[in-house]
Amino acid sequence: MSAYSELKEECYAANLLLPEYKLIELAFGNVSVSDPRHGVFAIRPGNVDHKALRPDQMLVVDFDGQVIHGSLRPSADTATHQRLFQAFPDIRSIVHTHSRNAVAFAQAGRPIPCFGTTHADYFCGEIPVTRPISPEEVQNSYDHEIGNVIVERFKDLDPHKVKAVLVHGHAPFVWGSSGTEAVENAFALEVIAEIALKTLEVNSGASPIQQSLVDRHYQRKHGETV
């Protein structure tokens, strides 16, 4: 049995949740799960359909981006996940999807306002959007640079309270304390993105709820002192 069997099993199980939660179409989407103590993470390989996926196919990559276990080609998203694990070492799992409603906000370059308590139960404030990635960054190490613009956006934000970001013109990245929680957060993001779009249809001038109400619901859900 591989030393990374448990890590790969958790990653495999979390990736299977993406189609179950209807968060992906075709091959868009990936979940990674890290072992911060050893500075490694497991991630789904590229071009392997979720229906054909097996636990032993998960790749193990170190925080410097080197594949240390597995023979398949890494996902194109690997460098982004690696950069986020470097920057946010307390995060155990990262989910990248192209779920439709969240992508709509990303493509519009707009954050998702916290219009109500459904949103606040999962995210302590609006879902931020990054700046557009520059042509130079696209030509450089593109997937690594995606991670850099996310890290830049979180310079003054707490990734433990806002566990999601929209990459401008691209798609969301979401995280959590386990593969299962990260996928749940990605599902919650898609739900609140849909609700936000409908809110704006009903009232294009809708305002976010007050921060005291956001804090109350977030703290109540997450067991912090109220």
Tab-separated table of C-alpha atoms in Angstrom:
chain	number	residue	atom	x	y	z
A	1	MET	CA	0.000	0.000	0.000
A	2	SER	CA	1.300	3.459	-0.923
A	3	ALA	CA	2.248	5.889	1.835
A	4	TYR	CA	-0.159	8.276	0.159
A	5	SER	CA	-3.133	5.902	-0.075
A	6	GLU	CA	-5.368	7.761	2.387
A	7	LEU	CA	-4.608	11.122	0.779
A	8	LYS	CA	-5.361	9.763	-2.688
A	9	GLU	CA	-8.583	8.102	-1.492
A	10	GLU	CA	-9.834	11.379	-0.002
A	11	CYS	CA	-8.974	13.231	-3.195
A	12	TYR	CA	-10.662	10.578	-5.336
A	13	ALA	CA	-13.857	10.623	-3.242
A	14	ALA	CA	-14.033	14.428	-3.338
A	15	ASN	CA	-13.593	14.504	-7.123
A	16	LEU	CA	-16.507	12.086	-7.506
A	17	LEU	CA	-18.719	14.570	-5.657
A	18	LEU	CA	-18.311	17.184	-8.407
A	19	PRO	CA	-20.610	15.473	-10.945
A	20	GLU	CA	-22.895	14.283	-8.129
A	21	TYR	CA	-23.421	17.922	-7.073
A	22	LYS	CA	-23.704	18.941	-10.752
A	23	LEU	CA	-20.766	21.315	-10.390
A	24	ILE	CA	-18.964	20.259	-13.542
A	25	GLU	CA	-19.625	19.544	-17.179
A	26	LEU	CA	-17.307	17.607	-19.469
A	27	ALA	CA	-13.870	17.538	-17.792
A	28	PHE	CA	-14.044	21.027	-16.253
A	29	GLY	CA	-13.189	20.899	-12.575
A	30	ASN	CA	-10.774	19.435	-10.089
A	31	VAL	CA	-10.306	18.822	-6.371
A	32	SER	CA	-6.967	18.657	-4.613
A	33	VAL	CA	-6.340	17.553	-1.021
A	34	SER	CA	-3.159	18.359	0.882
A	35	ASP	CA	-1.089	16.894	3.664
A	36	PRO	CA	0.486	20.083	5.086
A	37	ARG	CA	2.719	18.141	7.488
A	38	HIS	CA	4.585	16.583	4.579
A	39	GLY	CA	4.168	19.449	2.128
A	40	VAL	CA	2.311	17.443	-0.531
A	41	PHE	CA	-1.108	17.326	-2.146
A	42	ALA	CA	-3.086	14.862	-4.235
A	43	ILE	CA	-4.841	15.989	-7.405
A	44	ARG	CA	-6.745	14.418	-10.272
A	45	PRO	CA	-4.680	13.872	-13.433
A	46	GLY	CA	-5.564	15.671	-16.631
A	47	ASN	CA	-7.806	14.176	-19.309
A	48	VAL	CA	-9.231	11.399	-17.141
A	49	ASP	CA	-13.014	11.385	-17.125
A	50	HIS	CA	-14.622	11.281	-13.689
A	51	LYS	CA	-16.546	8.145	-14.673
A	52	ALA	CA	-13.285	6.302	-15.331
A	53	LEU	CA	-11.405	7.670	-12.351
A	54	ARG	CA	-9.665	5.338	-9.854
A	55	PRO	CA	-7.994	6.181	-6.517
A	56	ASP	CA	-4.605	4.898	-7.665
A	57	GLN	CA	-4.635	7.396	-10.563
A	58	MET	CA	-4.448	10.410	-8.251
A	59	LEU	CA	-1.132	12.204	-8.468
A	60	VAL	CA	0.842	13.373	-5.453
A	61	VAL	CA	2.671	16.664	-5.919
A	62	ASP	CA	4.906	18.534	-3.488
A	63	PHE	CA	4.415	22.207	-2.624
A	64	ASP	CA	7.209	23.091	-5.066
A	65	GLY	CA	5.169	21.609	-7.922
A	66	GLN	CA	7.093	18.374	-8.467
A	67	VAL	CA	5.147	15.155	-9.053
A	68	ILE	CA	6.453	12.670	-6.511
A	69	HIS	CA	3.956	9.834	-6.967
A	70	GLY	CA	1.987	8.817	-10.051
A	71	SER	CA	2.667	8.399	-13.738
A	72	LEU	CA	-0.197	10.215	-15.484
A	73	ARG	CA	-0.062	13.775	-16.778
A	74	PRO	CA	-0.925	16.370	-14.116
A	75	SER	CA	-4.022	18.506	-14.522
A	76	ALA	CA	-3.433	21.916	-16.084
A	77	ASP	CA	-4.726	23.404	-12.816
A	78	THR	CA	-1.944	21.828	-10.741
A	79	ALA	CA	0.254	24.925	-10.640
A	80	THR	CA	-2.626	27.063	-9.384
A	81	HIS	CA	-3.405	24.616	-6.582
A	82	GLN	CA	0.296	24.420	-5.706
A	83	ARG	CA	0.566	28.223	-5.441
A	84	LEU	CA	-2.490	28.420	-3.159
A	85	PHE	CA	-1.211	25.670	-0.866
A	86	GLN	CA	2.070	27.570	-0.599
A	87	ALA	CA	0.318	30.817	0.289
A	88	PHE	CA	-2.418	29.380	2.526
A	89	PRO	CA	-0.788	26.436	4.341
A	90	ASP	CA	-3.789	25.895	6.650
A	91	ILE	CA	-6.080	25.086	3.715
A	92	ARG	CA	-6.429	21.336	3.204
A	93	SER	CA	-8.475	21.117	0.011
A	94	ILE	CA	-9.074	23.272	-3.062
A	95	VAL	CA	-11.888	22.940	-5.589
A	96	HIS	CA	-11.909	24.488	-9.044
A	97	THR	CA	-15.112	24.345	-11.071
A	98	HIS	CA	-16.756	26.088	-13.995
A	99	SER	CA	-20.219	26.064	-12.408
A	100	ARG	CA	-22.438	28.270	-14.524
A	101	ASN	CA	-23.760	30.929	-12.163
A	102	ALA	CA	-20.467	31.554	-10.394
A	103	VAL	CA	-18.731	31.736	-13.775
A	104	ALA	CA	-21.260	34.358	-14.891
A	105	PHE	CA	-20.037	36.677	-12.132
A	106	ALA	CA	-16.396	35.852	-12.902
A	107	GLN	CA	-16.888	36.639	-16.590
A	108	ALA	CA	-18.615	39.896	-15.707
A	109	GLY	CA	-15.714	40.776	-13.429
A	110	ARG	CA	-18.107	41.321	-10.529
A	111	PRO	CA	-17.932	40.078	-6.935
A	112	ILE	CA	-20.970	38.274	-5.559
A	113	PRO	CA	-22.602	40.605	-3.007
A	114	CYS	CA	-23.853	39.151	0.249
A	115	PHE	CA	-27.532	39.867	-0.305
A	116	GLY	CA	-28.826	37.565	2.433
A	117	THR	CA	-28.284	35.112	5.231
A	118	THR	CA	-28.052	32.058	2.953
A	119	HIS	CA	-24.810	33.565	1.667
A	120	ALA	CA	-23.645	34.593	5.152
A	121	ASP	CA	-24.054	31.068	6.509
A	122	TYR	CA	-21.109	29.994	4.344
A	123	PHE	CA	-19.073	33.091	3.482
A	124	CYS	CA	-18.396	36.043	5.783
A	125	GLY	CA	-18.928	38.754	3.170
A	126	GLU	CA	-18.975	39.158	-0.588
A	127	ILE	CA	-17.158	36.705	-2.823
A	128	PRO	CA	-14.237	38.707	-4.214
A	129	VAL	CA	-13.122	38.807	-7.824
A	130	THR	CA	-9.500	39.158	-8.890
A	131	ARG	CA	-8.133	41.725	-11.267
A	132	PRO	CA	-7.818	40.622	-14.900
A	133	ILE	CA	-4.705	38.624	-15.580
A	134	SER	CA	-2.301	40.576	-17.790
A	135	PRO	CA	-1.144	39.505	-21.271
A	136	GLU	CA	2.380	39.126	-19.869
A	137	GLU	CA	1.096	36.828	-17.118
A	138	VAL	CA	-0.835	34.775	-19.670
A	139	GLN	CA	2.351	34.295	-21.684
A	140	ASN	CA	4.421	33.552	-18.597
A	141	SER	CA	3.523	30.638	-16.299
A	142	TYR	CA	-0.209	31.099	-16.803
A	143	ASP	CA	-1.598	28.630	-14.256
A	144	HIS	CA	0.913	29.733	-11.626
A	145	GLU	CA	-0.002	33.359	-12.307
A	146	ILE	CA	-3.673	32.558	-11.699
A	147	GLY	CA	-2.616	31.521	-8.218
A	148	ASN	CA	-0.643	34.745	-7.850
A	149	VAL	CA	-3.604	36.994	-8.685
A	150	ILE	CA	-5.706	35.094	-6.125
A	151	VAL	CA	-3.024	35.527	-3.459
A	152	GLU	CA	-2.771	39.210	-4.374
A	153	ARG	CA	-6.542	39.634	-3.984
A	154	PHE	CA	-6.415	38.109	-0.506
A	155	LYS	CA	-3.733	40.485	0.749
A	156	ASP	CA	-6.264	42.077	3.136
A	157	LEU	CA	-8.804	39.235	3.328
A	158	ASP	CA	-9.048	36.222	5.629
A	159	PRO	CA	-9.115	32.998	3.556
A	160	HIS	CA	-10.614	31.202	6.546
A	161	LYS	CA	-13.741	33.379	6.483
A	162	VAL	CA	-14.106	33.923	2.746
A	163	LYS	CA	-13.328	30.488	1.332
A	164	ALA	CA	-13.875	31.329	-2.326
A	165	VAL	CA	-12.712	33.654	-5.059
A	166	LEU	CA	-13.691	34.393	-8.651
A	167	VAL	CA	-10.839	34.662	-11.120
A	168	HIS	CA	-11.712	37.494	-13.502
A	169	GLY	CA	-12.870	36.145	-16.851
A	170	HIS	CA	-12.293	32.586	-15.725
A	171	ALA	CA	-13.994	30.686	-12.907
A	172	PRO	CA	-14.150	30.101	-9.140
A	173	PHE	CA	-11.683	28.514	-6.766
A	174	VAL	CA	-13.037	27.364	-3.400
A	175	TRP	CA	-11.415	25.690	-0.409
A	176	GLY	CA	-12.072	23.973	2.906
A	177	SER	CA	-10.693	21.860	5.742
A	178	SER	CA	-11.306	18.581	3.875
A	179	GLY	CA	-12.181	17.410	0.399
A	180	THR	CA	-15.817	16.980	1.383
A	181	GLU	CA	-16.091	20.421	2.995
A	182	ALA	CA	-14.386	22.127	0.059
A	183	VAL	CA	-16.867	20.578	-2.398
A	184	GLU	CA	-19.748	21.562	-0.108
A	185	ASN	CA	-18.447	25.135	-0.140
A	186	ALA	CA	-18.229	25.018	-3.938
A	187	PHE	CA	-21.843	23.847	-4.076
A	188	ALA	CA	-22.873	26.608	-1.652
A	189	LEU	CA	-21.064	29.128	-3.866
A	190	GLU	CA	-23.016	28.020	-6.920
A	191	VAL	CA	-26.304	28.218	-4.992
A	192	ILE	CA	-25.655	31.726	-3.709
A	193	ALA	CA	-24.467	32.850	-7.153
A	194	GLU	CA	-27.790	31.683	-8.623
A	195	ILE	CA	-29.748	33.388	-5.832
A	196	ALA	CA	-27.740	36.603	-6.311
A	197	LEU	CA	-28.486	36.647	-10.042
A	198	LYS	CA	-32.204	36.203	-9.328
A	199	THR	CA	-32.069	38.925	-6.679
A	200	LEU	CA	-30.613	41.322	-9.236
A	201	GLU	CA	-33.340	40.349	-11.707
A	202	VAL	CA	-36.019	41.189	-9.140
A	203	ASN	CA	-34.277	44.361	-7.979
A	204	SER	CA	-31.252	45.572	-9.912
A	205	GLY	CA	-30.558	48.050	-7.121
A	206	ALA	CA	-30.577	45.524	-4.281
A	207	SER	CA	-28.138	46.266	-1.471
A	208	PRO	CA	-26.080	43.794	0.562
A	209	ILE	CA	-27.278	43.063	4.084
A	210	GLN	CA	-25.558	44.834	6.973
A	211	GLN	CA	-22.255	43.418	8.202
A	212	SER	CA	-23.615	42.787	11.703
A	213	LEU	CA	-26.146	40.340	10.240
A	214	VAL	CA	-23.464	38.719	8.083
A	215	ASP	CA	-21.260	38.245	11.143
A	216	ARG	CA	-24.112	36.874	13.243
A	217	HIS	CA	-25.028	34.181	10.707
A	218	TYR	CA	-21.466	33.245	9.858
A	219	GLN	CA	-20.457	32.945	13.502
A	220	ARG	CA	-23.571	30.963	14.366
A	221	LYS	CA	-22.908	28.494	11.548
A	222	HIS	CA	-19.210	28.101	12.265
A	223	GLY	CA	-19.314	27.938	16.041
A	224	GLU	CA	-17.427	31.131	16.737
A	225	THR	CA	-18.213	33.398	19.677
A	226	VAL	CA	-21.383	35.403	18.981
